[in-house]
Coordinates of C-alpha atoms and ligand atoms in Angstrom, one line a residue:
M1 CA -5.4 -37.2 -7.3
N2 CA -4.1 -38.0 -10.7
G3 CA -4.8 -35.1 -12.9
R4 CA -5.9 -37.2 -15.8
V5 CA -8.6 -39.0 -13.9
L6 CA -12.0 -38.1 -15.1
V7 CA -14.1 -37.0 -12.2
G8 CA -17.6 -35.7 -11.5
I9 CA -19.1 -33.3 -13.9
I10 CA -15.9 -32.5 -15.8
V11 CA -15.9 -33.6 -19.4
W12 CA -12.3 -34.7 -20.0
V13 CA -11.0 -35.0 -23.5
V14 CA -7.3 -35.6 -22.8
A15 CA -6.6 -38.4 -25.3
A16 CA -8.1 -36.9 -28.4
A17 CA -6.9 -33.4 -27.7
A18 CA -3.4 -34.6 -26.9
A19 CA -3.2 -36.5 -30.2
V20 CA -4.4 -33.6 -32.3
G21 CA -2.1 -31.2 -30.4
L22 CA 1.0 -33.3 -30.8
M23 CA 0.4 -33.5 -34.5
A24 CA -0.1 -29.8 -34.7
G25 CA 3.2 -29.3 -32.8
R26 CA 1.8 -26.7 -30.4
P27 CA 0.6 -26.4 -26.9
L28 CA -3.0 -27.3 -27.1
L29 CA -6.2 -27.4 -25.5
R30 CA -9.6 -28.6 -26.5
R31 CA -12.8 -27.7 -24.9
G32 CA -15.1 -30.7 -24.8
A33 CA -18.5 -30.8 -26.5
R34 CA -20.9 -28.5 -24.9
P35 CA -22.3 -30.6 -22.1
P36 CA -25.9 -30.7 -21.0
L37 CA -27.2 -28.5 -18.2
A38 CA -24.7 -28.2 -15.3
G39 CA -21.8 -29.7 -17.2
A40 CA -18.5 -28.0 -17.3
T41 CA -15.6 -28.3 -19.7
Q42 CA -12.0 -27.7 -18.9
S43 CA -9.2 -26.6 -21.1
V44 CA -6.4 -29.1 -21.5
F45 CA -2.8 -28.3 -22.3
N46 CA -0.7 -31.1 -23.5
D47 CA 1.9 -32.2 -21.0
V48 CA 1.2 -29.3 -18.7
T49 CA 0.9 -30.3 -15.1
G50 CA 1.9 -28.6 -12.0
P51 CA 3.2 -26.8 -10.1
E52 CA 5.2 -29.7 -8.6
T53 CA 6.6 -27.8 -5.6
R54 CA 4.6 -27.5 -2.5
S55 CA 3.4 -24.2 -1.1
V56 CA 4.1 -23.9 2.6
V57 CA 2.6 -21.2 4.6
P58 CA 5.3 -19.7 6.9
P59 CA 4.8 -19.7 10.6
E60 CA 3.9 -16.4 12.3
D61 CA 7.0 -14.5 13.4
R62 CA 6.1 -11.8 15.9
A63 CA 7.5 -8.4 15.0
S64 CA 9.8 -6.8 17.6
P65 CA 10.2 -3.1 18.1
A66 CA 13.9 -3.9 18.6
T67 CA 14.1 -4.3 14.8
Y68 CA 13.7 -0.5 14.6
D69 CA 15.9 0.3 17.6
H70 CA 18.9 1.9 15.8
G71 CA 19.9 5.0 14.0
G72 CA 21.1 8.5 14.8
T73 CA 19.4 11.4 16.6
S74 CA 18.3 13.2 13.4
R75 CA 15.5 10.6 13.3
L76 CA 12.1 10.9 14.9
A77 CA 12.3 9.0 18.2
I78 CA 9.3 6.9 19.2
L79 CA 9.3 6.2 22.9
L80 CA 7.3 3.1 23.1
T81 CA 5.4 2.9 26.5
D82 CA 3.6 -0.3 25.8
P83 CA 5.2 -3.0 23.6
N84 CA 1.8 -4.7 23.2
S85 CA 0.3 -1.7 21.5
P86 CA -0.4 -1.6 17.7
W87 CA 3.0 0.2 17.2
L88 CA 3.4 -1.9 14.0
G89 CA 0.8 0.2 12.3
L90 CA 2.7 3.4 13.2
A91 CA 6.0 1.9 11.9
H92 CA 4.4 0.9 8.6
G93 CA 2.9 4.4 8.2
L94 CA 6.1 6.2 8.9
K95 CA 7.9 4.0 6.4
A96 CA 5.2 4.9 3.8
I97 CA 5.5 8.6 4.3
G98 CA 9.3 8.4 4.4
I99 CA 10.1 9.8 7.9
P100 CA 13.3 8.2 9.3
F101 CA 12.5 6.9 12.8
R102 CA 13.9 4.9 15.7
I103 CA 11.7 3.0 18.2
T104 CA 13.1 2.8 21.8
T105 CA 11.7 1.8 25.1
D106 CA 14.4 3.8 26.9
Y107 CA 13.6 7.4 27.6
H108 CA 17.3 8.3 28.0
V109 CA 17.7 7.3 24.3
A110 CA 14.6 9.1 23.2
I111 CA 15.5 12.5 24.8
R112 CA 18.7 12.6 22.8
H113 CA 16.5 13.3 19.7
R114 CA 15.0 16.6 18.9
V115 CA 11.6 15.2 18.0
I116 CA 10.0 12.6 20.2
L117 CA 6.7 10.8 19.9
V118 CA 5.5 9.1 23.0
Y119 CA 3.3 6.1 22.0
P120 CA 0.7 4.8 22.7
M121 CA 0.2 6.8 25.9
I122 CA 1.7 9.1 28.5
S123 CA 0.7 8.3 32.1
G124 CA 2.2 7.7 35.5
R125 CA 1.3 4.0 35.0
V126 CA 3.7 3.5 32.0
L127 CA 6.4 6.1 32.7
S128 CA 8.6 6.6 35.8
R129 CA 8.7 9.9 37.6
D130 CA 12.2 10.6 36.2
A131 CA 11.0 9.8 32.6
L132 CA 8.0 12.2 33.0
V133 CA 10.3 15.0 34.3
A134 CA 12.7 14.4 31.4
L135 CA 9.9 14.5 28.8
A136 CA 8.4 17.6 30.3
A137 CA 11.8 19.3 29.8
V138 CA 12.0 18.5 26.1
P139 CA 10.0 21.4 24.7
V140 CA 11.5 23.8 27.2
R141 CA 14.9 23.2 25.8
G142 CA 13.8 23.6 22.2
G143 CA 12.7 20.1 21.3
T144 CA 9.4 18.7 20.0
L145 CA 7.3 16.4 22.2
I146 CA 4.3 14.6 20.7
G147 CA 2.1 12.8 23.2
V148 CA -0.4 10.2 22.1
N149 CA -3.2 9.7 24.6
V150 CA -1.9 12.0 27.3
L151 CA -3.7 10.5 30.4
G152 CA -1.8 11.8 33.3
G153 CA 1.6 11.7 34.8
G154 CA 1.3 15.5 35.4
L155 CA 2.0 16.3 31.8
N156 CA -1.4 17.9 31.0
E157 CA 0.1 21.1 32.1
V158 CA 2.9 20.9 29.5
F159 CA 0.5 20.2 26.7
G160 CA -1.9 22.7 28.0
F161 CA -5.3 21.2 28.7
R162 CA -7.4 20.2 31.7
D163 CA -8.9 16.7 31.2
A164 CA -8.8 13.8 28.7
I165 CA -12.4 12.5 28.2
P166 CA -12.7 9.1 26.6
S167 CA -15.4 8.2 24.1
R168 CA -16.1 5.4 21.5
T169 CA -18.6 7.4 19.5
R170 CA -16.6 10.3 18.0
L171 CA -16.8 10.1 14.2
E172 CA -14.5 12.8 13.0
I173 CA -11.7 15.3 13.6
R174 CA -12.1 18.6 11.9
F175 CA -9.1 20.8 11.3
T176 CA -9.4 24.4 12.7
R177 CA -8.1 27.7 11.5
D178 CA -5.1 27.2 13.8
A179 CA -4.2 24.0 11.9
A180 CA -4.2 26.1 8.7
G181 CA -1.4 28.2 10.3
V182 CA 0.7 25.2 11.5
A183 CA 0.2 22.7 8.6
P184 CA -1.7 24.5 5.8
A185 CA -1.4 21.7 3.1
V186 CA -2.7 19.1 5.5
A187 CA -5.4 21.2 7.0
Q188 CA -6.8 21.5 3.5
D189 CA -8.0 17.9 3.8
G190 CA -10.6 19.4 6.1
L191 CA -11.2 16.3 8.3
I192 CA -10.1 12.9 9.4
R193 CA -13.0 10.4 9.4
L194 CA -12.7 8.1 12.5
G195 CA -16.0 6.3 11.8
D196 CA -18.8 6.4 9.3
A197 CA -22.2 5.0 10.0
A198 CA -23.2 4.9 6.4
Q199 CA -20.1 3.0 5.5
G200 CA -20.4 0.6 8.4
R201 CA -17.1 2.0 9.8
E202 CA -17.0 1.7 13.6
P203 CA -15.2 4.6 15.2
I204 CA -12.0 4.0 17.2
G205 CA -11.8 4.9 20.9
T206 CA -10.6 8.5 21.4
Y207 CA -9.8 11.1 24.1
G208 CA -11.0 14.6 23.9
Y209 CA -8.9 17.3 25.6
T210 CA -10.9 19.9 27.5
D211 CA -10.2 23.6 28.2
P212 CA -7.2 23.7 26.0
R213 CA -4.9 26.7 26.7
A214 CA -2.9 25.4 23.8
L215 CA -4.2 25.7 20.2
A216 CA -6.7 23.1 19.1
L217 CA -5.5 22.0 15.6
G218 CA -8.3 19.4 15.3
V219 CA -11.6 19.1 17.2
Y220 CA -14.2 16.3 17.5
E221 CA -17.8 17.0 16.8
D222 CA -18.4 17.3 20.5
G223 CA -16.1 20.3 20.6
S224 CA -13.3 18.8 22.6
A225 CA -9.8 18.9 21.2
A226 CA -8.4 16.0 19.2
I227 CA -5.0 17.5 18.4
T228 CA -3.5 20.3 20.5
Y229 CA -0.4 22.4 19.8
R230 CA 1.5 24.5 22.3
P231 CA 4.6 26.5 21.5
I232 CA 6.9 26.5 24.5
A233 CA 10.0 28.8 24.3
Q234 CA 11.8 27.5 21.2
G235 CA 10.1 24.1 21.5
H236 CA 6.8 22.5 20.6
A237 CA 4.3 20.3 22.4
Y238 CA 1.6 18.4 20.5
A239 CA -1.0 16.1 22.0
F240 CA -3.0 13.6 20.0
G241 CA -6.2 12.3 21.5
F242 CA -6.4 9.2 19.2
D243 CA -4.0 6.3 18.5
P244 CA -2.5 6.7 15.0
G245 CA -1.2 3.1 15.2
I246 CA -4.6 1.5 15.6
Y247 CA -6.2 3.9 13.2
M248 CA -3.7 3.1 10.5
L249 CA -3.4 -0.6 11.1
R250 CA -7.2 -1.0 11.0
G251 CA -7.1 0.6 7.5
Y252 CA -4.1 -1.4 6.4
N253 CA -5.8 -4.6 7.4
S254 CA -8.9 -3.5 5.5
R255 CA -10.8 -3.7 8.8
A256 CA -11.9 -0.1 9.0
G257 CA -15.2 -0.9 7.2
G258 CA -16.6 0.8 4.2
A259 CA -15.1 0.2 0.7
N260 CA -16.1 3.3 -1.2
V261 CA -13.9 4.1 -4.1
N262 CA -13.5 7.1 -6.4
R263 CA -13.4 9.8 -3.8
Y264 CA -10.7 11.0 -1.4
D265 CA -11.1 9.4 2.0
A266 CA -7.5 8.6 3.0
G267 CA -7.3 9.6 6.7
T268 CA -4.1 7.7 7.2
D269 CA -2.3 9.9 4.6
T270 CA -3.7 13.0 6.4
V271 CA -2.3 11.8 9.8
L272 CA 1.0 10.8 8.3
R273 CA 1.4 14.2 6.4
L274 CA 0.7 16.0 9.7
L275 CA 3.4 14.0 11.5
R276 CA 5.7 14.8 8.6
E277 CA 5.0 18.5 9.0
I278 CA 5.6 18.3 12.8
Y279 CA 8.9 16.5 12.2
L280 CA 10.0 19.0 9.5
R281 CA 9.3 21.9 11.9
G282 CA 11.1 20.3 14.8
E283 CA 14.2 18.7 13.2
P284 CA 16.6 21.1 11.4
H285 CA 18.3 18.0 9.8
A286 CA 15.1 16.4 8.6
V287 CA 15.7 14.5 5.4
T288 CA 12.7 12.5 4.2
L289 CA 12.2 9.9 1.5
G290 CA 9.9 10.7 -1.4
A291 CA 7.2 8.2 -2.3
V292 CA 7.6 8.5 -6.1
P293 CA 10.6 7.2 -8.1
S294 CA 12.9 9.8 -9.5
G295 CA 11.2 12.8 -8.0
G296 CA 7.8 12.5 -9.7
A297 CA 4.8 14.2 -8.1
L298 CA 2.7 11.1 -8.1
S299 CA 2.9 7.5 -9.3
V300 CA 0.3 6.3 -11.8
L301 CA -0.2 2.5 -12.1
L302 CA -2.5 1.4 -14.9
T303 CA -4.0 -2.0 -14.2
H304 CA -6.5 -4.2 -16.0
D305 CA -8.4 -7.2 -14.9
I306 CA -9.0 -9.8 -17.5
D307 CA -12.0 -11.8 -16.1
Y308 CA -14.4 -12.0 -19.0
N309 CA -13.9 -13.8 -22.4
K310 CA -14.0 -10.7 -24.6
S311 CA -11.5 -8.9 -22.3
V312 CA -8.7 -11.2 -23.5
E313 CA -8.7 -9.8 -27.1
N314 CA -9.6 -6.3 -26.0
S315 CA -6.6 -6.1 -23.7
L316 CA -4.4 -5.9 -26.8
A317 CA -5.9 -2.5 -27.8
Y318 CA -5.0 -1.2 -24.3
A319 CA -1.5 -2.6 -24.4
A320 CA -0.9 -1.2 -27.9
Y321 CA -1.9 2.3 -26.7
E322 CA 0.2 2.0 -23.5
R323 CA 3.2 0.8 -25.5
S324 CA 2.8 3.6 -27.9
R325 CA 3.1 6.0 -25.0
G326 CA 6.1 4.1 -23.5
L327 CA 4.0 3.0 -20.5
R328 CA 4.1 -0.4 -18.7
A329 CA 0.7 -1.5 -17.2
T330 CA -0.3 -4.6 -15.3
Y331 CA -2.7 -7.2 -16.6
F332 CA -4.3 -9.3 -13.9
V333 CA -5.4 -12.5 -15.8
Q334 CA -7.9 -15.0 -14.6
T335 CA -6.7 -18.4 -15.8
K336 CA -10.2 -19.5 -16.5
Y337 CA -9.8 -23.0 -17.8
V338 CA -13.2 -24.3 -16.4
R339 CA -16.5 -23.3 -17.9
D340 CA -18.9 -22.5 -15.1
Y341 CA -21.7 -20.2 -13.9
N342 CA -19.5 -17.1 -14.6
D343 CA -18.4 -17.6 -18.1
R344 CA -17.0 -19.9 -20.7
A345 CA -13.4 -21.1 -20.3
F346 CA -11.3 -18.3 -22.0
F347 CA -7.9 -19.5 -20.8
D348 CA -7.8 -21.9 -23.8
D349 CA -5.8 -22.3 -27.0
R350 CA -7.0 -19.1 -28.4
G351 CA -6.8 -17.2 -25.1
V352 CA -3.3 -18.3 -24.5
A353 CA -2.2 -17.3 -28.0
L354 CA -3.7 -13.8 -27.4
L355 CA -2.2 -13.5 -23.9
K356 CA 1.2 -14.4 -25.4
R357 CA 0.9 -11.4 -27.7
L358 CA -0.1 -9.3 -24.7
A359 CA 3.0 -10.5 -22.8
A360 CA 5.2 -9.8 -25.8
T361 CA 4.3 -6.1 -25.6
G362 CA 6.2 -6.0 -22.3
M363 CA 3.3 -5.5 -20.0
E364 CA 3.3 -7.1 -16.6
I365 CA 1.3 -10.4 -16.5
A366 CA -0.2 -11.0 -13.0
S367 CA -2.7 -13.3 -11.5
H368 CA -6.5 -12.7 -11.1
T369 CA -7.2 -16.2 -9.7
V370 CA -8.5 -19.3 -11.4
A371 CA -12.2 -19.2 -10.5
H372 CA -12.9 -15.5 -9.8
S373 CA -15.4 -16.7 -7.1
R374 CA -17.5 -14.5 -4.9
A375 CA -17.0 -17.2 -2.3
F376 CA -13.2 -16.7 -2.3
L377 CA -13.4 -15.2 1.2
T378 CA -14.8 -18.4 2.6
F379 CA -12.5 -20.8 0.7
P380 CA -10.4 -23.2 2.8
M381 CA -6.7 -22.5 2.8
G382 CA -6.0 -25.8 0.9
T383 CA -3.2 -28.2 0.9
G384 CA -0.5 -26.4 -1.0
V385 CA -0.2 -29.2 -3.5
E386 CA -3.1 -28.2 -5.7
A387 CA -2.1 -28.6 -9.3
F388 CA -3.3 -28.3 -12.9
P389 CA -5.3 -30.0 -14.2
S390 CA -6.7 -31.8 -11.2
Y391 CA -7.5 -28.5 -9.4
R392 CA -10.9 -27.7 -10.7
P393 CA -12.8 -25.0 -8.9
F394 CA -16.4 -24.8 -10.2
V395 CA -18.5 -21.7 -9.6
K396 CA -22.1 -23.0 -9.2
D397 CA -23.7 -19.6 -8.7
R398 CA -23.1 -16.2 -7.0
Q399 CA -22.9 -17.8 -3.6
R400 CA -21.5 -21.3 -4.1
T401 CA -18.2 -22.6 -5.5
D402 CA -17.1 -26.3 -5.3
G403 CA -13.5 -27.4 -5.0
G404 CA -11.8 -24.0 -4.6
T405 CA -9.0 -23.3 -2.2
V406 CA -7.0 -20.1 -1.6
L407 CA -3.7 -21.8 -2.2
G408 CA -5.1 -23.5 -5.3
E409 CA -6.3 -20.1 -6.7
L410 CA -2.9 -18.6 -6.0
R411 CA -0.5 -21.3 -7.1
V412 CA -2.2 -22.8 -10.1
S413 CA -2.9 -19.5 -11.8
K414 CA 0.7 -18.4 -11.3
F415 CA 2.0 -21.7 -12.6
L416 CA -0.1 -21.6 -15.8
L417 CA 0.7 -17.9 -16.5
E418 CA 4.4 -18.6 -16.1
K419 CA 4.3 -21.8 -18.1
L420 CA 2.2 -20.7 -21.0
V421 CA 2.1 -16.9 -21.2
A422 CA 4.7 -14.8 -19.4
H423 CA 8.4 -14.6 -19.9
Q424 CA 8.7 -13.5 -16.3
T425 CA 8.0 -14.6 -12.8
V426 CA 4.4 -13.7 -11.8
V427 CA 4.7 -11.7 -8.6
S428 CA 1.5 -9.7 -8.4
F429 CA -2.0 -10.8 -7.4
R430 CA -5.5 -9.4 -7.3
P431 CA -8.5 -11.4 -6.1
G432 CA -11.7 -11.5 -8.0
N433 CA -14.3 -9.0 -6.6
L434 CA -11.6 -7.7 -4.3
E435 CA -12.3 -10.3 -1.7
I436 CA -9.5 -10.5 0.8
P437 CA -9.3 -13.7 3.0
V438 CA -7.9 -13.1 6.4
A439 CA -4.9 -15.3 5.8
L440 CA -4.2 -14.0 2.3
P441 CA -0.9 -12.2 3.2
Q442 CA 0.9 -15.3 4.4
E443 CA -0.8 -17.4 1.7
L444 CA 0.7 -15.1 -0.9
V445 CA 4.1 -15.7 0.6
A446 CA 3.5 -19.4 0.4
A447 CA 2.7 -19.3 -3.3
G448 CA 5.6 -17.1 -4.2
Y449 CA 4.0 -13.7 -4.7
R450 CA 5.4 -10.3 -3.6
F451 CA 2.7 -7.8 -4.3
S452 CA -1.0 -7.5 -3.8
S453 CA -3.5 -5.0 -5.2
A454 CA -6.7 -6.1 -3.5
A455 CA -7.8 -3.3 -1.2
T456 CA -9.4 0.0 -2.3
A457 CA -7.6 3.1 -1.2
N458 CA -10.5 4.4 0.8
D459 CA -11.0 1.1 2.6
A460 CA -7.3 1.1 3.4
Q461 CA -7.5 4.8 4.1
T462 CA -4.4 5.5 2.1
H463 CA -3.1 6.1 -1.4
L464 CA 0.4 4.9 -0.5
P465 CA 1.6 1.3 -0.6
F466 CA 2.1 -0.5 2.7
Q467 CA 3.4 -3.7 4.1
L468 CA 0.8 -6.4 4.9
T469 CA 0.7 -8.1 8.3
Y470 CA 0.3 -11.7 9.0
G471 CA -3.4 -12.7 9.2
R472 CA -4.3 -9.1 8.7
G473 CA -3.5 -8.8 12.4
F474 CA -1.6 -6.5 14.7
S475 CA 1.5 -8.4 15.6
S476 CA 3.5 -9.8 12.7
D477 CA 4.9 -8.8 9.3
T478 CA 4.9 -10.5 6.0
P479 CA 7.2 -9.4 3.1
I480 CA 4.2 -8.7 0.9
F481 CA 3.4 -5.1 -0.1
E482 CA -0.2 -3.9 -0.9
L483 CA -0.8 -1.3 -3.6
P484 CA -4.4 -0.2 -3.0
I485 CA -6.7 0.7 -5.8
S486 CA -7.6 4.4 -6.1
V487 CA -9.9 4.4 -9.1
E488 CA -12.0 1.6 -10.6
D489 CA -14.4 1.6 -13.4
E490 CA -17.4 -0.5 -12.4
R491 CA -18.9 1.2 -9.3
G492 CA -20.6 4.6 -9.8
A493 CA -20.7 6.5 -13.0
L494 CA -18.9 5.3 -16.1
P495 CA -15.3 6.3 -16.0
L496 CA -15.4 8.7 -18.9
A497 CA -18.1 10.7 -17.2
R498 CA -15.9 11.2 -14.2
V499 CA -12.5 11.8 -15.8
D500 CA -12.3 15.3 -14.4
Q501 CA -13.0 13.9 -10.9
V502 CA -10.2 11.4 -11.3
I503 CA -7.8 14.1 -12.5
D504 CA -8.7 16.2 -9.4
L505 CA -7.9 13.2 -7.3
A506 CA -4.5 12.9 -9.1
T507 CA -3.9 16.5 -8.3
R508 CA -4.6 15.9 -4.6
L509 CA -2.2 12.9 -4.6
S510 CA 0.5 15.0 -6.3
A511 CA 0.7 17.1 -3.1
Y512 CA 2.4 14.2 -1.2
G513 CA 3.5 11.7 -3.8
G514 CA 0.4 9.4 -3.5
S515 CA 0.0 6.5 -5.9
L516 CA -3.0 6.4 -8.3
V517 CA -3.7 2.8 -9.0
V518 CA -6.3 2.7 -11.8
L519 CA -8.4 -0.4 -12.5
I520 CA -9.9 -0.5 -15.9
H521 CA -11.6 -3.7 -17.0
P522 CA -11.0 -4.2 -20.8
N523 CA -14.5 -5.7 -21.2
V524 CA -15.0 -2.9 -23.7
V525 CA -12.5 -0.7 -25.5
G526 CA -14.1 2.6 -26.8
D527 CA -15.0 4.8 -23.8
K528 CA -12.8 3.1 -21.3
L529 CA -9.7 3.4 -23.4
E530 CA -10.6 7.0 -24.1
F531 CA -10.8 7.6 -20.3
E532 CA -7.3 6.1 -20.0
R533 CA -6.0 8.3 -22.8
R534 CA -7.4 11.5 -21.2
L535 CA -6.1 10.6 -17.8
V536 CA -2.6 9.9 -19.1
D537 CA -2.5 13.1 -21.1
A538 CA -3.6 15.1 -18.1
V539 CA -1.0 13.8 -15.6
R540 CA 1.8 12.9 -18.0
D541 CA 4.0 15.9 -17.2
R542 CA 4.2 15.2 -13.5
A543 CA 3.6 11.5 -13.0
W544 CA 5.9 8.5 -12.9
F545 CA 4.3 5.5 -14.6
G546 CA 4.9 1.9 -14.0
S547 CA 3.5 -1.6 -13.4
I548 CA 2.6 -3.0 -10.0
S549 CA 5.8 -5.1 -9.9
D550 CA 7.9 -2.1 -11.1
Y551 CA 6.6 0.2 -8.4
G552 CA 6.3 -2.6 -5.8
S553 CA 10.0 -3.6 -6.2
W554 CA 11.0 0.0 -6.0
W555 CA 8.9 0.5 -2.9
A556 CA 10.2 -2.6 -1.2
A557 CA 13.8 -1.4 -1.7
R558 CA 12.8 2.1 -0.5
N559 CA 11.1 0.5 2.5
A560 CA 14.5 -1.0 3.5
A561 CA 16.4 2.2 3.0
E562 CA 17.6 4.2 6.0
I563 CA 18.6 7.8 6.4
D564 CA 20.7 9.5 9.0
V565 CA 22.2 13.0 9.2
T566 CA 25.4 14.2 10.9
E567 CA 26.9 17.6 11.2
A568 CA 30.3 19.1 11.6
G569 CA 30.4 22.9 11.6
A570 CA 28.6 24.1 8.5
N571 CA 28.9 20.6 6.9
R572 CA 26.0 18.3 6.8
T573 CA 26.3 14.6 5.7
V574 CA 23.4 12.5 4.8
H575 CA 24.1 8.8 5.2
V576 CA 22.0 6.6 3.0
H577 CA 21.9 2.9 3.7
A578 CA 20.2 0.9 0.9
P579 CA 20.4 -2.9 1.4
G580 CA 18.7 -3.5 -1.9
R581 CA 19.5 -2.0 -5.2
I582 CA 17.3 1.0 -6.0
D583 CA 17.2 3.5 -8.8
G584 CA 15.5 6.9 -8.4
L585 CA 15.5 7.0 -4.6
T586 CA 14.4 10.6 -3.9
L587 CA 15.4 12.6 -0.8
T588 CA 14.0 15.9 0.3
V589 CA 16.6 18.0 2.1
P590 CA 16.3 21.2 4.1
A591 CA 16.2 24.5 2.2
G592 CA 19.6 26.2 2.4
W593 CA 21.6 23.0 2.0
R594 CA 24.0 23.1 -0.9
F595 CA 25.2 19.8 -2.3
S596 CA 28.9 19.5 -2.6
A597 CA 29.9 15.8 -3.2
S598 CA 28.9 12.2 -2.8
A599 CA 30.9 9.2 -1.6
P600 CA 31.5 7.1 -3.5
G601 CA 31.9 9.9 -6.1
T602 CA 30.7 7.6 -8.8
V603 CA 27.1 7.5 -7.5
P604 CA 24.7 9.1 -10.0
V605 CA 23.2 12.1 -8.2
K606 CA 20.8 14.6 -9.5
A607 CA 20.4 17.7 -7.3
A608 CA 17.4 19.9 -7.8
K609 CA 16.0 22.5 -5.5
G610 CA 15.7 20.7 -2.1
V611 CA 15.5 17.3 -3.8
M612 CA 18.2 14.7 -4.4
I613 CA 17.6 11.9 -6.8
L614 CA 20.0 9.0 -6.5
G615 CA 20.8 5.9 -8.4
P616 CA 21.1 3.3 -9.1
I617 CA 22.6 2.7 -5.7
V618 CA 23.1 -0.2 -3.3
G619 CA 24.8 -0.3 0.1
D620 CA 26.1 2.8 1.8
V621 CA 26.2 6.3 0.2
A622 CA 27.2 9.6 1.8
L623 CA 26.0 12.9 0.5
H624 CA 27.9 16.0 1.6
F625 CA 26.2 19.4 1.9
Q626 CA 27.1 22.9 3.1
Q627 CA 24.7 24.8 5.2
S628 CA 24.2 28.2 3.7
S629 CA 25.5 30.9 6.1
H630 CA 22.5 33.1 5.7
D631 CA 20.3 30.4 7.1
P632 CA 22.1 29.0 10.2
A633 CA 19.1 27.4 11.7
G634 CA 18.2 25.6 8.6
N635 CA 14.6 26.6 9.2
S636 CA 13.8 28.4 6.0
R637 CA 11.7 25.7 4.5
Ligands
LIG701 ZN1 -12.2 -9.4 -11.6

């Protein structure tokens, strides 16, 4: 449809506005005379139409475990016993926590590693007799064997329990006193919530191990063991009675149910930190990737949603403060050029002028849709040719919106922000009301986005970014990374009243490099800006600050980075492969390693106690260390 055709209820004032605007020599817009009753006006910008390119949703490309089937024996080996399992969730989780891993379906390959995780089950149905015998020998000769869903094959004996009893109603795993001995920092989390009736979270299927002769690190409410640990000679055997892949993927796909915010409920991070502890205990050459740029304790991402007319001007007060502290925040802007049930059109002449001032402060400008509709979840995908000004979503009330499409919301808002406001490509998106259509990940790809901040951390069960799957499903990847929201300002008590609670959360996240994504609506300044000030002051000494695109870009480059370790006598070499340029890549190395040199020698390296900060780097870098003689086993961590 020609964008200049006047249709339906839209009052269209192209001619007059264009004439006035051309004379004034500026991009212009005019809102029409206030129409009667249900009428809507639309902002008009002279000569601005587009985007002209078509958004094409890519076809689904099924992920293959073979993508991860490479790397040296210092990595965690995942022996995949069922390729149709939700292994992709486990792969995304291990990437997030920074454990180097290899996925193999060949047990001969797996048993060359010192730490082996058998996933998603151990049984005589999925493993040959020879494979079972070889796995049983792993802990005996000093290795670490982690079994997920140990259902037979004669290995119950190795792990040390009698039976595995299935259930679909277990709601939680509580850490025991024994867990405090094995992984004290993780055990402090207290429990992993598998389901929550009050939150509408369906539990996942689990196995409870009975009569454990091993230690029970975690128990279900029925008393059976969820996680067992048995030291065997110099080796270790752990059995998990739940599938970490399905548990994580359900959270990552925002399908776990429950969307509470503002309290810590990140079971995925607890599981990943436990796996990291087990890897560190079992692999003397364990080198892991930190989640925060340049060795920070946590990442803090200040974000603001501009979805109300007064927020446009108020945002400048936040940006002025942030700039004064040298911080870069993200402003998700609704390009609201249609007056409707929600509000007047504030993406107009005046709004654009204010937003240009906002962009000039250096803040990230991101999209917060066109319509901010509560019906976004039910919008059709659209054609991929939606364009301004003919794309005219109209919110009629809380339930109904006419003329909206997902692709229209994504591409038209991005186009207008790039054309009229930002001196940058718009790469980050947050939907109104945090509604996440099932196909949103691939639709974000189609529209040219890279980052999403749509889920709440407690819904996603994690305070770490993660890669989104196609159709929020189980089988395929997209290149989009999600940065879930840890703190928001509209549910529960006013933010200033809970600033101490938020600072406590920041402290918990500092234990493992979590990211604190903070959403503050600039609908008011006063108390909310004071909340931001107090939070920044409280965490400033330990936090890394950045925008969604700053952190997302860094995270994507880190996600592609690979780590291997080789040894020759007392020499240890860490091989870093970074396909994309990254600055501030942070490695945790075993205690007792002394850094001697890098190759190439020009690579900027900062060596602190047990931590190496690299960069900027791209390509292959080798880091040489000497193992201290007083600590030959490298186990002094
Ligand atoms: Zn909003």
